[in-house]
Amino acid sequence: MSMNFSDLPSALERGEELNARLAGKKLAIFLDYDGTLTPIVDRPEMAILSQSARAIVRELAERCSLAIVSGRDRPDVEKLVGIDNLIYAGSHGFDIVVPGGKAIQREEGAEFAEVLEQVKARLHAEVDGIEGSLIEPKKSSVAVHYRLVAPDRHADIQAVVDAIIAEHDTLRVTPGKMVYEIQPKLDWNKGKAVLWLLEALDLDKPDILPMYFGDDITDEDAFRALSGRGIGIFVGGATAEAKTDRPTDADYRVEDPDAAVRLLDTLAR
């Protein structure tokens, strides 16, 4: 059942409760990247994983199945994390690589390449002139970041995005933290990707407990997918931006990426 994230119990303060849920179970951990393992930053390339966080993720991956599930392109997030023996699901799960290098790509998104190129060109034509804007083309979507845009120009960016969506009934927009992501209107998301991975990797078993860590709107699909069968950890609340309360289907909360990494550290012990 959804509740505002400010009302969620703290995962770090409910250690005994979590341990009881974990008793006799093997873990399968799914981690978002931006805002979950690293703080939200002004530009995507500035989201650098700390050495200490990388060491903890690497150690945890030696003890259980661990996947990075990101809206970033898969090669991008794979390079940023820099750990070989992980599952990487990029582009909201459209592009997946498992340990050993086996790639799994969903082909449904390929047919949208041309329209996404058109969207990218239009965004460059109409948004590039707005100071502070950043257009991030991805394999299966186009993101428009406006974190560095003056507040009185936010509506101008939204108007362009709304016009594009109105003209393309095969596309949808997902708002995030100071970003709009324009993507194909397909029945696929992070939640579907997590469920697919559980089945494909033979992790959909009673003795395996999936946990998902995420901070943004797109992570809610994964929280809902695991409701009643796993644990969702909402990451956020420590910054002024994140204090804007909203409903979530997560089970617990941690304040920020540092707290998320501390929780991962306890799970690795």
Coordinates of C-alpha atoms in Angstrom, one line a residue:
M1 CA 0.0 0.0 0.0
S2 CA 1.3 3.4 -0.9
M3 CA 2.3 6.0 1.7
N4 CA 4.2 9.2 1.6
F5 CA 7.9 8.5 1.8
S6 CA 8.3 10.7 4.8
D7 CA 6.1 8.2 6.7
L8 CA 8.2 5.2 5.8
P9 CA 10.2 3.6 8.6
S10 CA 14.0 4.0 8.5
A11 CA 15.7 0.9 7.2
L12 CA 18.8 1.7 9.3
E13 CA 16.7 2.0 12.5
R14 CA 14.7 -1.2 11.8
G15 CA 17.7 -3.5 11.8
E16 CA 16.1 -6.3 13.8
E17 CA 12.9 -6.2 11.7
L18 CA 15.0 -6.4 8.5
N19 CA 17.1 -9.2 9.8
A20 CA 13.9 -11.2 10.6
R21 CA 12.7 -10.8 7.1
L22 CA 16.1 -11.8 5.8
A23 CA 16.4 -14.9 8.0
G24 CA 17.0 -18.0 5.9
K25 CA 16.9 -16.1 2.7
K26 CA 19.5 -15.4 0.0
L27 CA 19.5 -11.9 -1.4
A28 CA 19.0 -10.6 -4.9
I29 CA 19.8 -6.9 -4.9
F30 CA 18.8 -4.3 -7.5
L31 CA 20.3 -0.8 -7.4
D32 CA 19.5 2.3 -9.2
Y33 CA 22.5 4.5 -9.8
D34 CA 21.8 8.3 -9.9
G35 CA 20.4 9.5 -6.6
T36 CA 20.8 6.0 -5.1
L37 CA 24.5 5.1 -5.2
T38 CA 25.6 8.7 -6.0
P39 CA 24.1 12.1 -5.1
I40 CA 22.1 14.0 -7.7
V41 CA 24.5 16.4 -9.4
D42 CA 24.2 19.2 -11.9
R43 CA 25.3 17.2 -14.9
P44 CA 25.1 13.4 -15.5
E45 CA 28.8 13.0 -16.1
M46 CA 29.5 14.4 -12.6
A47 CA 27.8 11.4 -10.8
I48 CA 31.0 9.6 -9.8
L49 CA 30.8 6.5 -7.6
S50 CA 33.1 6.8 -4.5
Q51 CA 35.8 4.2 -4.0
S52 CA 34.3 3.2 -0.7
A53 CA 30.9 2.6 -2.2
R54 CA 32.4 0.7 -5.1
A55 CA 34.3 -1.6 -2.7
I56 CA 31.0 -2.3 -0.7
V57 CA 29.1 -3.0 -3.9
R58 CA 31.9 -5.3 -5.1
E59 CA 31.9 -7.2 -1.8
L60 CA 28.2 -7.6 -1.7
A61 CA 28.2 -8.9 -5.3
E62 CA 30.5 -11.7 -4.2
R63 CA 27.8 -12.8 -1.7
C64 CA 24.6 -12.5 -3.7
S65 CA 23.2 -11.7 -7.2
L66 CA 23.5 -7.9 -7.7
A67 CA 22.1 -5.8 -10.6
I68 CA 22.4 -2.1 -11.5
V69 CA 19.1 -1.0 -13.0
S70 CA 19.5 2.4 -14.5
G71 CA 17.8 4.8 -17.0
R72 CA 21.3 5.6 -18.3
D73 CA 22.6 3.8 -21.3
R74 CA 24.0 0.5 -20.3
P75 CA 27.6 1.1 -21.4
D76 CA 27.6 4.4 -19.6
V77 CA 26.5 3.1 -16.2
E78 CA 28.7 0.0 -16.6
K79 CA 31.7 2.3 -17.1
L80 CA 30.7 4.5 -14.1
V81 CA 30.3 1.5 -11.7
G82 CA 33.4 -0.3 -13.0
I83 CA 32.7 -3.7 -11.5
D84 CA 32.9 -6.7 -13.8
N85 CA 30.8 -9.4 -12.1
L86 CA 27.5 -7.5 -11.9
I87 CA 24.3 -7.6 -13.9
Y88 CA 23.8 -4.3 -15.8
A89 CA 20.3 -3.2 -17.0
G90 CA 20.5 0.1 -18.8
S91 CA 17.9 2.1 -20.6
H92 CA 15.3 1.1 -18.0
G93 CA 16.0 -2.6 -18.7
F94 CA 16.0 -2.5 -22.6
D95 CA 19.7 -3.3 -22.6
I96 CA 21.0 -6.0 -20.2
V97 CA 24.4 -7.6 -19.8
V98 CA 24.9 -10.5 -17.3
P99 CA 28.3 -11.7 -15.9
G100 CA 30.3 -13.3 -18.6
G101 CA 29.3 -10.7 -21.2
K102 CA 26.1 -12.2 -22.4
A103 CA 23.9 -9.3 -23.8
I104 CA 20.1 -9.4 -23.8
Q105 CA 18.5 -6.6 -25.7
R106 CA 14.8 -6.1 -26.1
E107 CA 14.1 -5.3 -29.7
E108 CA 10.8 -3.5 -29.3
G109 CA 12.6 -0.2 -28.7
A110 CA 14.6 -0.4 -31.9
E111 CA 11.6 0.7 -34.1
F112 CA 11.6 4.0 -32.3
A113 CA 15.1 5.0 -33.2
E114 CA 14.0 7.3 -36.1
V115 CA 11.3 9.2 -34.1
L116 CA 13.7 9.6 -31.2
E117 CA 16.3 11.1 -33.6
Q118 CA 13.6 13.6 -34.7
V119 CA 12.8 14.4 -31.1
K120 CA 16.5 15.0 -30.3
A121 CA 16.8 17.3 -33.3
R122 CA 13.7 19.3 -32.3
L123 CA 14.9 19.6 -28.7
H124 CA 18.3 20.9 -29.8
A125 CA 16.5 23.4 -32.1
E126 CA 14.1 24.7 -29.4
V127 CA 15.8 24.1 -26.1
D128 CA 19.5 24.6 -26.7
G129 CA 19.1 28.3 -26.5
I130 CA 17.8 28.1 -22.9
E131 CA 20.8 28.7 -20.7
G132 CA 21.6 25.7 -18.4
S133 CA 19.6 23.2 -20.4
L134 CA 21.1 19.8 -21.3
I135 CA 19.8 17.3 -23.8
E136 CA 21.0 13.7 -23.1
P137 CA 20.4 11.3 -26.0
K138 CA 20.1 7.7 -25.0
K139 CA 19.6 4.4 -26.8
S140 CA 15.9 4.2 -26.0
S141 CA 15.0 7.7 -24.9
V142 CA 16.0 11.3 -24.8
A143 CA 16.3 13.2 -21.5
V144 CA 16.1 17.0 -21.1
H145 CA 17.8 18.2 -17.9
Y146 CA 16.9 21.6 -16.5
R147 CA 18.6 21.6 -13.1
L148 CA 20.8 24.6 -14.1
V149 CA 18.0 26.5 -15.9
A150 CA 16.6 29.6 -14.3
P151 CA 13.2 28.9 -12.7
D152 CA 11.4 31.4 -14.9
R153 CA 12.4 29.3 -18.0
H154 CA 11.2 25.9 -16.6
A155 CA 7.8 26.4 -18.2
D156 CA 9.3 27.0 -21.6
I157 CA 11.1 23.6 -21.5
Q158 CA 7.9 21.9 -20.3
A159 CA 6.0 23.5 -23.2
V160 CA 8.4 22.1 -25.7
V161 CA 8.2 18.6 -24.2
D162 CA 4.4 18.8 -23.9
A163 CA 4.2 19.8 -27.6
I164 CA 6.4 16.9 -28.7
I165 CA 4.3 14.4 -26.7
A166 CA 1.1 15.8 -28.1
E167 CA 2.4 15.3 -31.7
H168 CA 3.7 11.7 -31.1
D169 CA 1.1 9.3 -29.7
T170 CA 3.8 6.5 -29.6
L171 CA 5.9 8.5 -27.0
R172 CA 5.4 9.3 -23.4
V173 CA 7.3 11.6 -20.9
T174 CA 8.4 10.6 -17.5
P175 CA 9.3 13.5 -15.2
G176 CA 12.1 13.0 -12.7
K177 CA 14.3 15.1 -10.5
M178 CA 14.7 18.2 -12.7
V179 CA 14.6 16.1 -15.9
Y180 CA 12.0 15.0 -18.5
E181 CA 12.6 11.7 -20.1
I182 CA 10.9 11.1 -23.5
Q183 CA 10.6 7.4 -24.3
P184 CA 8.6 4.9 -26.3
K185 CA 5.1 4.2 -25.0
L186 CA 5.8 0.5 -24.3
D187 CA 4.8 -1.8 -21.6
W188 CA 8.3 -2.0 -20.2
N189 CA 9.9 -0.4 -17.2
K190 CA 12.3 -1.0 -14.4
G191 CA 9.7 -3.2 -12.6
K192 CA 9.2 -5.4 -15.6
A193 CA 13.0 -5.6 -16.0
V194 CA 13.5 -6.7 -12.4
L195 CA 10.8 -9.4 -12.7
W196 CA 12.3 -10.6 -16.0
L197 CA 15.7 -10.8 -14.5
L198 CA 14.4 -12.8 -11.5
E199 CA 12.9 -15.4 -13.9
A200 CA 15.7 -15.4 -16.5
L201 CA 18.4 -15.9 -13.9
D202 CA 16.5 -18.5 -11.9
L203 CA 16.2 -16.2 -8.9
D204 CA 12.4 -16.4 -8.6
K205 CA 12.4 -18.8 -5.7
P206 CA 10.9 -18.9 -2.2
D207 CA 14.4 -18.8 -0.6
I208 CA 15.5 -15.7 -2.5
L209 CA 14.5 -12.3 -1.3
P210 CA 14.8 -9.5 -3.9
M211 CA 15.6 -5.9 -2.6
Y212 CA 15.4 -2.8 -4.8
F213 CA 17.0 0.5 -3.9
G214 CA 15.8 3.6 -5.8
D215 CA 15.0 7.3 -5.5
D216 CA 12.9 8.5 -8.4
I217 CA 9.6 8.2 -10.2
T218 CA 10.8 5.4 -12.5
D219 CA 11.9 3.3 -9.5
E220 CA 8.3 3.1 -8.3
D221 CA 7.6 0.5 -11.0
A222 CA 10.2 -1.7 -9.4
F223 CA 8.8 -1.1 -5.9
R224 CA 5.3 -2.1 -7.1
A225 CA 6.6 -5.1 -8.9
L226 CA 8.2 -6.4 -5.7
S227 CA 5.4 -5.5 -3.4
G228 CA 4.5 -8.5 -1.3
R229 CA 7.5 -10.6 -2.6
G230 CA 10.5 -8.4 -1.8
I231 CA 11.7 -5.2 -0.1
G232 CA 11.8 -1.7 -1.6
I233 CA 14.2 0.9 -0.2
F234 CA 13.4 4.5 -1.0
V235 CA 16.5 6.7 -1.0
G236 CA 15.8 10.3 -0.3
G237 CA 14.6 13.0 2.1
A238 CA 17.9 14.6 3.2
T239 CA 18.0 17.4 0.6
A240 CA 15.6 20.3 0.1
E241 CA 14.6 18.9 -3.3
A242 CA 13.9 15.5 -2.0
K243 CA 11.9 16.8 0.9
T244 CA 9.0 17.4 -1.5
D245 CA 6.9 14.5 -0.2
R246 CA 5.1 12.1 -2.5
P247 CA 3.6 8.6 -2.3
T248 CA 5.8 5.6 -2.8
D249 CA 5.3 1.8 -2.8
A250 CA 8.7 1.3 -1.1
D251 CA 8.8 -0.5 2.3
Y252 CA 11.6 1.5 4.0
R253 CA 13.5 4.6 3.6
V254 CA 17.1 5.8 3.9
E255 CA 18.0 9.5 3.9
D256 CA 20.5 9.7 1.1
P257 CA 23.0 7.7 -1.0
D258 CA 25.5 7.7 1.9
A259 CA 22.9 6.0 4.0
A260 CA 22.0 3.6 1.2
V261 CA 25.7 2.5 1.0
R262 CA 25.8 2.1 4.8
L263 CA 22.8 -0.2 4.6
L264 CA 24.5 -2.2 1.7
D265 CA 27.6 -2.5 3.9
T266 CA 25.5 -4.1 6.7
L267 CA 24.0 -6.5 4.1
A268 CA 27.5 -7.5 3.0
R269 CA 28.5 -8.6 6.5

